[in-house]
XYZ file of N, CA, C and O in Angstrom:
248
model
N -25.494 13.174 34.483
C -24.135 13.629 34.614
C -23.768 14.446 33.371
O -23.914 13.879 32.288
N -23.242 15.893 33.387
C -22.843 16.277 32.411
C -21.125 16.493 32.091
O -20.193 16.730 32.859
N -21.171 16.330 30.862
C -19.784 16.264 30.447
C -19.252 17.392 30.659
O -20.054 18.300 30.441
N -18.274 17.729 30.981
C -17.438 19.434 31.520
C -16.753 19.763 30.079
O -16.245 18.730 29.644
N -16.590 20.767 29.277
C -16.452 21.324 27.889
C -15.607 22.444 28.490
O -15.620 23.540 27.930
N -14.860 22.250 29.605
C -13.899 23.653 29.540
C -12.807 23.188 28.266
O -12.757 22.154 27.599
N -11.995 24.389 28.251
C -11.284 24.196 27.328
C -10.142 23.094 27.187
O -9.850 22.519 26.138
N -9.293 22.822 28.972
C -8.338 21.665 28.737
C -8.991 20.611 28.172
O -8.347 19.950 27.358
N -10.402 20.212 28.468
C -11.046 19.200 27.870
C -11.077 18.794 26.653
O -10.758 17.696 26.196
N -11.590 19.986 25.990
C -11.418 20.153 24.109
C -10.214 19.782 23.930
O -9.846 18.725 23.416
N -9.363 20.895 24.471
C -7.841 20.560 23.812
C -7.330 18.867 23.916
O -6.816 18.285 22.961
N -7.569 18.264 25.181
C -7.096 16.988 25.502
C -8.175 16.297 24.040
O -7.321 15.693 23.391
N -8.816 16.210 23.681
C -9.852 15.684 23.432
C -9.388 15.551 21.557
O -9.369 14.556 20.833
N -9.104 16.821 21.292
C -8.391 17.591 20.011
C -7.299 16.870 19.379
O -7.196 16.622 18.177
N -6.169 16.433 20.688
C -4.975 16.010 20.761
C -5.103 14.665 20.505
O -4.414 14.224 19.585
N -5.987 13.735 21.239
C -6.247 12.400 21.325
C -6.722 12.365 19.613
O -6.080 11.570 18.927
N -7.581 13.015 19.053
C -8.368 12.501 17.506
C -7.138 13.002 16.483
O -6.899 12.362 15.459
N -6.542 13.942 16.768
C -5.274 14.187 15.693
C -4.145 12.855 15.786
O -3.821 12.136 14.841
N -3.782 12.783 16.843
C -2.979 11.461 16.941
C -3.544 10.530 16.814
O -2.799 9.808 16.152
N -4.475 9.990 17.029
C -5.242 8.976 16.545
C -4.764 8.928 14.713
O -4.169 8.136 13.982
N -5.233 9.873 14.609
C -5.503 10.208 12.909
C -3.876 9.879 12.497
O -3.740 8.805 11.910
N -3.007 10.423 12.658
C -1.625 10.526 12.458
C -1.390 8.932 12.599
O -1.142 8.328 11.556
N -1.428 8.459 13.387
C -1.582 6.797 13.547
C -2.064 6.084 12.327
O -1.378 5.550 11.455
N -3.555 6.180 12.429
C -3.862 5.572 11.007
C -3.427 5.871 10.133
O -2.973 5.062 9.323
N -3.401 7.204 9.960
C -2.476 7.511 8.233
C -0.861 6.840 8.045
O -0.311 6.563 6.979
N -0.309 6.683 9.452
C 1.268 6.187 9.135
C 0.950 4.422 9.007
O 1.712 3.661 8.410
N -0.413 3.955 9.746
C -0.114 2.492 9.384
C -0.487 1.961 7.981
O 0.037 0.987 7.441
N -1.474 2.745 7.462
C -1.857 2.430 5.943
C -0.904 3.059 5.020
O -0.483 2.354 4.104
N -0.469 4.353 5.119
C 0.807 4.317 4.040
C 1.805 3.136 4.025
O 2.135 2.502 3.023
N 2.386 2.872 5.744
C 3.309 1.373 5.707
C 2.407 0.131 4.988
O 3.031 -0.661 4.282
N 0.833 -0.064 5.172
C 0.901 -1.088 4.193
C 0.587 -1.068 3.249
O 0.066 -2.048 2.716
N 0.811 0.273 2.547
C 0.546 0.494 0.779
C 2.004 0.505 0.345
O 2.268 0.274 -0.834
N 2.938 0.753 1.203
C 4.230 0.593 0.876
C 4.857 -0.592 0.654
O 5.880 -0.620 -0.030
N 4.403 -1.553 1.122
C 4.442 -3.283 1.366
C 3.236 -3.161 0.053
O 3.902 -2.541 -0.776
N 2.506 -3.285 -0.294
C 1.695 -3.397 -0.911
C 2.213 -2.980 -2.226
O 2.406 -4.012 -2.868
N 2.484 -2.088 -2.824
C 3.604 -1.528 -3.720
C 4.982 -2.498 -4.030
O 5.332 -3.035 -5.081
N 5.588 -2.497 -2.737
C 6.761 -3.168 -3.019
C 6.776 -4.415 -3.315
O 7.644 -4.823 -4.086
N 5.904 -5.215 -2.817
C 5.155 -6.126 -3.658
C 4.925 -6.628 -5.096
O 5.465 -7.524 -5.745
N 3.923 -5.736 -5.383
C 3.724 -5.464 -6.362
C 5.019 -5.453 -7.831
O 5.169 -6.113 -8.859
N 5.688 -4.377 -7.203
C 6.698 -3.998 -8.604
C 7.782 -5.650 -8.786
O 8.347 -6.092 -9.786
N 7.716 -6.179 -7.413
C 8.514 -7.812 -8.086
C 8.004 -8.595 -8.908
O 8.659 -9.414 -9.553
N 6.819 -8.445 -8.981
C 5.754 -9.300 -9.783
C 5.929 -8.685 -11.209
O 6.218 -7.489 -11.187
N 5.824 -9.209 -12.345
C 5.738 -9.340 -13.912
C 4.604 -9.445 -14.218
O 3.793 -10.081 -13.543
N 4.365 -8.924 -15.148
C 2.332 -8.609 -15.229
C 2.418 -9.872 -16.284
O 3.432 -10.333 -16.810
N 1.367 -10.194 -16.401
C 1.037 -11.611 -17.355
C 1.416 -11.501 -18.401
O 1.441 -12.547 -19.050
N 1.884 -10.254 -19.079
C 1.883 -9.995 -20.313
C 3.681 -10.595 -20.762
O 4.073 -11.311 -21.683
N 4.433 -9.890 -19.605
C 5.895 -10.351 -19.641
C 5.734 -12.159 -19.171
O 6.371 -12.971 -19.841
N 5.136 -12.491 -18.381
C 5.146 -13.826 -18.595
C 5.079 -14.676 -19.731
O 5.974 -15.406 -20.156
N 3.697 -14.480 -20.276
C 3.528 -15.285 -21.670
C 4.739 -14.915 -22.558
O 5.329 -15.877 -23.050
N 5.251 -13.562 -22.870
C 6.361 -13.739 -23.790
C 7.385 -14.388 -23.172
O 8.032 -15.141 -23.899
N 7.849 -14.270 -21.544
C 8.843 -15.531 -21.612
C 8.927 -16.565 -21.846
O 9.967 -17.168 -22.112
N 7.345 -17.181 -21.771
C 7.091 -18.174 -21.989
C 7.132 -18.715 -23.487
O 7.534 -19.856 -23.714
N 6.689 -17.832 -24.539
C 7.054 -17.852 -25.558
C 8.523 -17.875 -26.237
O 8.906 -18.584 -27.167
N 9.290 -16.821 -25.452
C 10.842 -17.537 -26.223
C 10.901 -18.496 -25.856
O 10.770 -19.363 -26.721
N 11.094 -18.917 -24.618
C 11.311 -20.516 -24.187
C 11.231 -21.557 -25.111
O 12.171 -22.342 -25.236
N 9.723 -21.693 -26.087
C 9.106 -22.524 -26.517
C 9.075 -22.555 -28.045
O 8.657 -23.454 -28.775
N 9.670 -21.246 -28.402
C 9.986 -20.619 -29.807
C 10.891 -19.665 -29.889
O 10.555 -18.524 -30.209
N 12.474 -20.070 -29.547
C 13.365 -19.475 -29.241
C 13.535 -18.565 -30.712
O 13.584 -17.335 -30.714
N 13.617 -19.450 -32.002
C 13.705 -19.116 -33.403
C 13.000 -17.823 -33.685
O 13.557 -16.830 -34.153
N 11.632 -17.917 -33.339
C 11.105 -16.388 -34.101
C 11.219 -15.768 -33.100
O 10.071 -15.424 -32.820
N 11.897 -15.388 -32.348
C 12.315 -14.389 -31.171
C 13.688 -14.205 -31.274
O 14.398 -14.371 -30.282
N 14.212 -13.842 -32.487
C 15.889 -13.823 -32.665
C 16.275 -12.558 -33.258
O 17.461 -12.318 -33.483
């Protein structure tokens, strides 16, 4: 059986892998966006330990 390559074919064919594509690219930006937003609530270890440090040595942090 051979596959028919007229042109509506390509084009249908064209249409289906671009939207496809457009798809994946909008669901991974949404979860790098979640992924990000995430992210920036979080305090990197570095701001932790110093809170943790005034806490515990309010005096030399004055």
């Amino acid at each position: 059986m051979e596959i028919p390559l007229t042109p509506v074919v390509i084009f249908i064919i064209l249409v289906v892998v671009i939207i496809g594509n457009v798809a994946a690219l909008k669901h991974a930006s949404h979860l790098r966006l979640e992924w990000m937003e995430k992210k920036q609530g979080q305090k990197s270890d570095l701001e932790k330990l110093t809170e943790l440090d005034k806490k515990h040595h309010p005096e030399e942090h004055q």
